[in-house]
Amino acid sequence: MTLKGSGRHFLALACIVLIVSCGTDSCESSGSGNSSSKSIRVMNWNLQTFFDASFDGNEYTEYKSSKNGWSSEKYEARLERLCSVIKTLDADVVVIEEIEKEDQIQDVANRLSGTFDFSKLYRYAFFATGESSSIGCAVLSRYPAGEISVHSMDIRGNAEQPSMRPVIQFSLYLNDKTLVFFVNHWKSKSGGEEVSEIWRNRQEKILSNLMYEASKKNRYLIAAGDFNRNITEFTVRNSAKNVVLHGNQDFEVYSPWILDNGELKEIGSYWYQNEWERIDHFFAGGDTEITNFCVENLGEWADSDGHPFRYQIWNGKGYSDHFPITCTVKF
């Protein structure tokens, strides 16, 4: 189904994932302190400009033509690698950023199909992007999902609004409980950190307002995505809810990047200018608990130096310039 008016797209499909344990050195158990009887495993991954093999004209420059080396064969190879990682990490909910269009989610499903274990089927999936954006965000879920809404920003004034992705909000139903998700991909720092921070602040305000309003109806909330902001660039507090999201009504959440002793997990999810950045996040709100937070840095998607194996068109090798992150969400 396509919702017209703000570039919103949703579809339903089925696929499977194989069960493989995490087993990486950068997985640690941490939490916000609440126990719960329901739990799911969640994965988040920025795929690094994951375009398909059709040249529609809205692609980034390097993907606009076969003259640059992009081809259907290279797309198929990237697709197989993505599905291999999804199988390996075995998450119940997969959140991905920087994928071009909803048809690619069906491509993923086709390559993950073929199991009689119905508990491993991704029965629900959806995709959303902004009207002028070349890439969007998508979700695959094994559990029933509904109440889907897309929240776009439309600010007009002296400063022209850049292309930005909307927040996807949806509810996940597990027996008698409902977990509300918020999927984000905030403005990058390209064009200047100070100038672009204005837009990330506005996106923070949108998320804070959305989580606050949802908290009045539901106790279980989780935000995920690429926020293009280090955890240290948020307002951090020494408390169980250790991050404050600023909005019309500030909203306190828990981030697993911050350890119990106040220090940060040693390995980040993004390697930039010879430093680890922690810009891919899970934020738990309400009574939601995050445990077993993991930067998935051991696999073929890591290079020989232990950094994300960035995809390169010229040789068709690599995965992404981000590591996937995973966690267990209890609610």
Tab-separated table of C-alpha atoms in Angstrom:
chain	number	residue	atom	x	y	z
A	1	MET	CA	0.000	0.000	0.000
A	2	THR	CA	1.249	3.465	-0.839
A	3	LEU	CA	0.125	6.509	1.142
A	4	LYS	CA	0.232	9.541	-1.123
A	5	GLY	CA	1.031	13.077	-0.096
A	6	SER	CA	4.293	12.688	1.788
A	7	GLY	CA	6.240	9.899	0.129
A	8	ARG	CA	4.989	7.178	2.460
A	9	HIS	CA	5.098	3.528	1.422
A	10	PHE	CA	4.094	0.311	3.176
A	11	LEU	CA	3.950	-3.324	2.143
A	12	ALA	CA	3.492	-6.763	3.688
A	13	LEU	CA	5.645	-9.783	2.830
A	14	ALA	CA	7.144	-12.980	4.246
A	15	CYS	CA	10.711	-14.258	4.536
A	16	ILE	CA	12.906	-16.185	6.987
A	17	VAL	CA	16.036	-15.828	9.079
A	18	LEU	CA	18.294	-18.601	10.376
A	19	ILE	CA	19.221	-18.837	14.063
A	20	VAL	CA	22.880	-18.061	14.810
A	21	SER	CA	24.158	-16.720	18.117
A	22	CYS	CA	25.922	-13.358	18.406
A	23	GLY	CA	29.218	-14.420	19.967
A	24	THR	CA	31.181	-11.170	19.522
A	25	ASP	CA	33.635	-9.531	21.882
A	26	SER	CA	31.774	-6.220	21.821
A	27	CYS	CA	28.500	-7.655	23.161
A	28	GLU	CA	27.785	-6.650	26.730
A	29	SER	CA	24.797	-6.975	28.995
A	30	SER	CA	23.377	-3.697	30.235
A	31	GLY	CA	19.931	-2.430	31.051
A	32	SER	CA	17.687	0.274	32.389
A	33	GLY	CA	16.742	-1.719	35.461
A	34	ASN	CA	13.252	-3.043	34.712
A	35	SER	CA	12.357	-6.694	34.215
A	36	SER	CA	9.706	-7.897	31.788
A	37	SER	CA	8.106	-11.131	30.631
A	38	LYS	CA	8.386	-10.371	26.888
A	39	SER	CA	11.568	-9.922	24.895
A	40	ILE	CA	12.615	-9.557	21.256
A	41	ARG	CA	15.923	-9.218	19.462
A	42	VAL	CA	16.380	-6.040	17.391
A	43	MET	CA	18.962	-5.182	14.743
A	44	ASN	CA	19.734	-1.756	13.300
A	45	TRP	CA	22.017	-1.165	10.312
A	46	ASN	CA	22.820	1.728	7.998
A	47	LEU	CA	23.456	-0.050	4.678
A	48	GLN	CA	25.473	2.763	3.034
A	49	THR	CA	23.638	3.952	-0.097
A	50	PHE	CA	21.959	0.660	-0.978
A	51	PHE	CA	20.539	1.445	-4.430
A	52	ASP	CA	18.986	-1.093	-6.760
A	53	ALA	CA	20.012	-1.760	-10.378
A	54	SER	CA	17.395	0.504	-12.000
A	55	PHE	CA	18.501	3.974	-13.027
A	56	ASP	CA	15.576	6.217	-12.070
A	57	GLY	CA	17.480	9.501	-12.014
A	58	ASN	CA	17.156	10.174	-8.283
A	59	GLU	CA	20.224	8.159	-7.294
A	60	TYR	CA	23.446	9.522	-5.881
A	61	THR	CA	25.900	10.437	-8.660
A	62	GLU	CA	27.979	7.258	-8.497
A	63	TYR	CA	24.846	5.103	-8.926
A	64	LYS	CA	23.196	7.050	-11.752
A	65	SER	CA	24.801	5.186	-14.648
A	66	SER	CA	26.521	1.936	-15.542
A	67	LYS	CA	29.453	4.094	-16.709
A	68	ASN	CA	30.395	4.468	-13.055
A	69	GLY	CA	30.647	0.704	-12.641
A	70	TRP	CA	27.280	0.067	-11.003
A	71	SER	CA	25.425	-2.932	-12.448
A	72	SER	CA	22.693	-5.473	-11.777
A	73	GLU	CA	25.383	-8.066	-11.017
A	74	LYS	CA	26.873	-5.861	-8.295
A	75	TYR	CA	23.428	-5.165	-6.881
A	76	GLU	CA	22.667	-8.887	-6.689
A	77	ALA	CA	25.980	-9.473	-4.909
A	78	ARG	CA	25.225	-6.739	-2.347
A	79	LEU	CA	21.763	-8.186	-1.852
A	80	GLU	CA	23.159	-11.639	-1.112
A	81	ARG	CA	25.586	-10.169	1.425
A	82	LEU	CA	22.838	-8.235	3.175
A	83	CYS	CA	20.674	-11.349	3.455
A	84	SER	CA	23.635	-13.320	4.756
A	85	VAL	CA	24.123	-10.811	7.581
A	86	ILE	CA	20.400	-10.792	8.411
A	87	LYS	CA	20.493	-14.593	8.642
A	88	THR	CA	23.584	-14.550	10.818
A	89	LEU	CA	22.374	-11.939	13.296
A	90	ASP	CA	18.899	-13.501	13.541
A	91	ALA	CA	16.894	-10.521	14.804
A	92	ASP	CA	13.133	-10.506	15.292
A	93	VAL	CA	12.945	-6.921	14.067
A	94	VAL	CA	15.365	-5.551	11.459
A	95	VAL	CA	15.625	-1.762	11.068
A	96	ILE	CA	17.656	-0.504	8.106
A	97	GLU	CA	18.638	2.913	6.785
A	98	GLU	CA	19.844	4.092	3.362
A	99	ILE	CA	17.859	1.721	1.189
A	100	GLU	CA	16.394	3.187	-2.002
A	101	LYS	CA	12.888	1.790	-2.449
A	102	GLU	CA	10.275	-0.639	-1.220
A	103	ASP	CA	10.842	-3.141	-4.071
A	104	GLN	CA	14.198	-3.958	-2.523
A	105	ILE	CA	12.457	-5.238	0.599
A	106	GLN	CA	10.698	-7.781	-1.612
A	107	ASP	CA	14.102	-8.691	-3.074
A	108	VAL	CA	15.316	-9.386	0.456
A	109	ALA	CA	12.237	-11.515	1.157
A	110	ASN	CA	12.746	-13.611	-1.959
A	111	ARG	CA	16.269	-14.497	-0.870
A	112	LEU	CA	15.291	-15.317	2.689
A	113	SER	CA	12.278	-17.509	1.909
A	114	GLY	CA	12.147	-21.260	2.266
A	115	THR	CA	11.484	-22.463	5.810
A	116	PHE	CA	8.778	-24.471	7.549
A	117	ASP	CA	9.568	-22.769	10.868
A	118	PHE	CA	6.835	-20.121	10.865
A	119	SER	CA	8.321	-18.443	13.940
A	120	LYS	CA	11.200	-17.322	11.717
A	121	LEU	CA	9.051	-15.667	9.054
A	122	TYR	CA	9.107	-11.893	8.640
A	123	ARG	CA	5.390	-11.422	8.113
A	124	TYR	CA	5.412	-7.627	8.216
A	125	ALA	CA	7.531	-5.011	6.453
A	126	PHE	CA	7.296	-1.382	5.474
A	127	PHE	CA	9.335	1.406	3.913
A	128	ALA	CA	9.215	5.197	4.017
A	129	THR	CA	11.174	8.060	2.534
A	130	GLY	CA	10.873	11.808	2.055
A	131	GLU	CA	9.503	13.258	-1.155
A	132	SER	CA	12.890	14.622	-2.279
A	133	SER	CA	15.103	11.988	-0.669
A	134	SER	CA	17.014	9.383	-2.688
A	135	ILE	CA	17.027	6.877	0.175
A	136	GLY	CA	14.728	5.842	2.988
A	137	CYS	CA	14.265	3.507	5.938
A	138	ALA	CA	12.671	0.082	6.157
A	139	VAL	CA	11.553	-2.405	8.800
A	140	LEU	CA	11.141	-6.193	8.762
A	141	SER	CA	9.286	-7.843	11.647
A	142	ARG	CA	8.425	-11.364	12.704
A	143	TYR	CA	5.676	-10.062	14.953
A	144	PRO	CA	2.411	-8.320	14.045
A	145	ALA	CA	2.841	-4.604	13.424
A	146	GLY	CA	0.297	-1.869	12.964
A	147	GLU	CA	-0.700	1.713	13.787
A	148	ILE	CA	1.925	2.835	11.278
A	149	SER	CA	2.463	6.566	10.810
A	150	VAL	CA	5.118	8.710	9.151
A	151	HIS	CA	6.154	12.068	10.599
A	152	SER	CA	7.824	14.447	8.157
A	153	MET	CA	9.321	17.871	8.760
A	154	ASP	CA	8.208	20.858	6.681
A	155	ILE	CA	9.906	24.069	7.808
A	156	ARG	CA	9.883	27.113	5.558
A	157	GLY	CA	11.862	30.259	6.182
A	158	ASN	CA	15.153	31.913	5.387
A	159	ALA	CA	17.089	28.634	5.567
A	160	GLU	CA	16.000	26.095	2.959
A	161	GLN	CA	15.166	22.724	4.473
A	162	PRO	CA	17.508	19.983	3.213
A	163	SER	CA	16.304	16.557	2.145
A	164	MET	CA	15.543	14.524	5.270
A	165	ARG	CA	13.926	11.219	6.097
A	166	PRO	CA	10.740	11.092	8.193
A	167	VAL	CA	10.308	9.278	11.497
A	168	ILE	CA	8.476	5.977	11.117
A	169	GLN	CA	6.270	5.168	14.106
A	170	PHE	CA	4.625	1.783	14.490
A	171	SER	CA	3.349	-0.577	17.141
A	172	LEU	CA	4.532	-4.145	17.613
A	173	TYR	CA	2.102	-6.592	19.209
A	174	LEU	CA	3.347	-9.525	21.269
A	175	ASN	CA	0.556	-11.374	23.046
A	176	ASP	CA	-1.010	-8.862	25.441
A	177	LYS	CA	1.712	-6.216	25.155
A	178	THR	CA	2.424	-3.416	22.699
A	179	LEU	CA	5.860	-1.963	21.970
A	180	VAL	CA	5.950	1.365	20.117
A	181	PHE	CA	8.893	1.824	17.720
A	182	PHE	CA	10.360	5.048	16.322
A	183	VAL	CA	12.725	4.626	13.336
A	184	ASN	CA	15.090	7.533	12.637
A	185	HIS	CA	17.699	8.660	10.141
A	186	TRP	CA	18.762	12.169	11.075
A	187	LYS	CA	20.522	14.754	8.936
A	188	SER	CA	24.212	14.010	8.322
A	189	LYS	CA	26.997	16.473	9.124
A	190	SER	CA	27.783	17.034	5.456
A	191	GLY	CA	27.720	20.719	4.603
A	192	GLY	CA	29.096	21.631	8.013
A	193	GLU	CA	28.500	20.298	11.509
A	194	GLU	CA	27.268	23.591	12.952
A	195	VAL	CA	24.808	24.327	10.136
A	196	SER	CA	23.459	20.777	10.003
A	197	GLU	CA	23.093	20.626	13.799
A	198	ILE	CA	20.130	22.983	13.482
A	199	TRP	CA	18.243	20.278	11.580
A	200	ARG	CA	19.278	17.471	13.911
A	201	ASN	CA	18.019	19.578	16.829
A	202	ARG	CA	14.676	19.879	15.081
A	203	GLN	CA	14.573	16.149	14.457
A	204	GLU	CA	15.384	15.574	18.127
A	205	LYS	CA	12.440	17.777	19.030
A	206	ILE	CA	10.125	15.754	16.791
A	207	LEU	CA	11.275	12.465	18.338
A	208	SER	CA	11.023	13.808	21.891
A	209	ASN	CA	7.497	15.077	21.264
A	210	LEU	CA	6.429	11.795	19.648
A	211	MET	CA	7.824	9.640	22.454
A	212	TYR	CA	6.322	11.885	25.106
A	213	GLU	CA	2.874	11.730	23.536
A	214	ALA	CA	3.127	7.954	23.057
A	215	SER	CA	4.225	7.515	26.674
A	216	LYS	CA	0.881	8.862	27.846
A	217	LYS	CA	-0.820	5.905	26.141
A	218	ASN	CA	1.821	3.174	26.370
A	219	ARG	CA	4.596	2.237	28.812
A	220	TYR	CA	6.869	0.538	26.283
A	221	LEU	CA	8.829	2.618	23.766
A	222	ILE	CA	11.988	2.095	21.697
A	223	ALA	CA	13.756	4.375	19.190
A	224	ALA	CA	16.331	3.081	16.708
A	225	GLY	CA	18.337	4.317	13.752
A	226	ASP	CA	21.269	6.356	12.518
A	227	PHE	CA	21.083	9.684	14.331
A	228	ASN	CA	24.334	11.101	12.896
A	229	ARG	CA	25.089	12.339	16.402
A	230	ASN	CA	27.527	10.833	18.865
A	231	ILE	CA	26.058	9.758	22.174
A	232	THR	CA	28.258	12.390	23.882
A	233	GLU	CA	26.560	15.096	21.804
A	234	PHE	CA	23.234	14.392	23.494
A	235	THR	CA	22.370	15.665	26.965
A	236	VAL	CA	23.695	12.854	29.178
A	237	ARG	CA	22.830	12.352	32.837
A	238	ASN	CA	24.091	9.985	35.518
A	239	SER	CA	20.815	8.184	36.081
A	240	ALA	CA	18.842	5.131	34.970
A	241	LYS	CA	17.374	7.193	32.134
A	242	ASN	CA	20.743	8.569	31.079
A	243	VAL	CA	19.851	10.681	28.015
A	244	VAL	CA	17.461	13.608	27.701
A	245	LEU	CA	15.757	14.246	24.357
A	246	HIS	CA	14.790	17.904	24.110
A	247	GLY	CA	11.379	18.896	22.763
A	248	ASN	CA	8.312	20.833	23.797
A	249	GLN	CA	8.356	18.391	26.677
A	250	ASP	CA	11.811	16.894	27.395
A	251	PHE	CA	11.772	13.107	27.427
A	252	GLU	CA	14.229	10.881	29.298
A	253	VAL	CA	15.456	7.648	27.695
A	254	TYR	CA	18.090	4.989	28.288
A	255	SER	CA	21.093	4.472	25.961
A	256	PRO	CA	23.173	1.266	26.175
A	257	TRP	CA	26.245	3.083	24.799
A	258	ILE	CA	26.801	4.429	28.325
A	259	LEU	CA	28.070	1.780	30.728
A	260	ASP	CA	27.122	1.580	34.393
A	261	ASN	CA	30.417	3.252	35.384
A	262	GLY	CA	29.673	6.220	33.135
A	263	GLU	CA	32.177	5.273	30.463
A	264	LEU	CA	31.330	4.407	26.853
A	265	LYS	CA	31.479	1.078	25.089
A	266	GLU	CA	34.957	0.843	23.623
A	267	ILE	CA	34.035	0.025	20.016
A	268	GLY	CA	31.716	2.331	18.087
A	269	SER	CA	29.537	1.574	15.088
A	270	TYR	CA	31.161	4.018	12.644
A	271	TRP	CA	34.865	4.674	11.983
A	272	TYR	CA	35.586	8.252	10.914
A	273	GLN	CA	38.886	10.161	10.782
A	274	ASN	CA	40.629	7.431	12.783
A	275	GLU	CA	38.125	7.534	15.631
A	276	TRP	CA	35.107	5.502	16.666
A	277	GLU	CA	31.784	7.279	16.469
A	278	ARG	CA	28.670	6.078	18.293
A	279	ILE	CA	25.977	7.517	16.044
A	280	ASP	CA	23.737	4.448	15.610
A	281	HIS	CA	21.408	4.202	18.584
A	282	PHE	CA	18.782	2.371	20.539
A	283	PHE	CA	16.887	4.525	23.047
A	284	ALA	CA	14.524	2.870	25.545
A	285	GLY	CA	11.605	4.876	26.937
A	286	GLY	CA	9.005	4.179	29.578
A	287	ASP	CA	9.369	0.747	31.208
A	288	THR	CA	11.271	-0.747	28.261
A	289	GLU	CA	14.581	-2.429	29.073
A	290	ILE	CA	17.568	-2.902	26.744
A	291	THR	CA	20.006	-5.762	27.428
A	292	ASN	CA	22.729	-7.587	25.475
A	293	PHE	CA	23.609	-4.495	23.455
A	294	CYS	CA	26.155	-5.467	20.819
A	295	VAL	CA	28.247	-3.775	18.152
A	296	GLU	CA	28.418	-6.607	15.624
A	297	ASN	CA	32.073	-6.228	14.676
A	298	LEU	CA	33.059	-9.856	14.088
A	299	GLY	CA	32.091	-11.103	10.673
A	300	GLU	CA	32.859	-10.731	6.994
A	301	TRP	CA	31.381	-7.228	7.202
A	302	ALA	CA	34.497	-6.131	9.163
A	303	ASP	CA	37.776	-5.400	7.391
A	304	SER	CA	41.233	-6.650	8.392
A	305	ASP	CA	41.691	-3.676	10.754
A	306	GLY	CA	38.468	-4.398	12.616
A	307	HIS	CA	36.572	-1.491	11.065
A	308	PRO	CA	33.384	-1.612	8.992
A	309	PHE	CA	34.082	-3.086	5.543
A	310	ARG	CA	32.927	-0.127	3.456
A	311	TYR	CA	31.272	-0.908	0.119
A	312	GLN	CA	33.155	0.248	-2.992
A	313	ILE	CA	31.543	0.339	-6.423
A	314	TRP	CA	34.768	0.068	-8.404
A	315	ASN	CA	35.564	-3.446	-7.192
A	316	GLY	CA	32.142	-4.511	-5.924
A	317	LYS	CA	33.543	-5.509	-2.526
A	318	GLY	CA	32.458	-4.607	0.965
A	319	TYR	CA	29.257	-4.285	2.966
A	320	SER	CA	28.741	-0.911	4.648
A	321	ASP	CA	30.637	1.879	6.387
A	322	HIS	CA	28.593	1.171	9.539
A	323	PHE	CA	28.552	-1.879	11.785
A	324	PRO	CA	25.162	-3.375	12.612
A	325	ILE	CA	24.078	-3.010	16.225
A	326	THR	CA	21.772	-5.428	18.043
A	327	CYS	CA	20.107	-5.677	21.430
A	328	THR	CA	17.425	-7.516	23.351
A	329	VAL	CA	14.367	-5.406	24.109
A	330	LYS	CA	12.337	-6.443	27.149
A	331	PHE	CA	8.856	-5.111	27.762
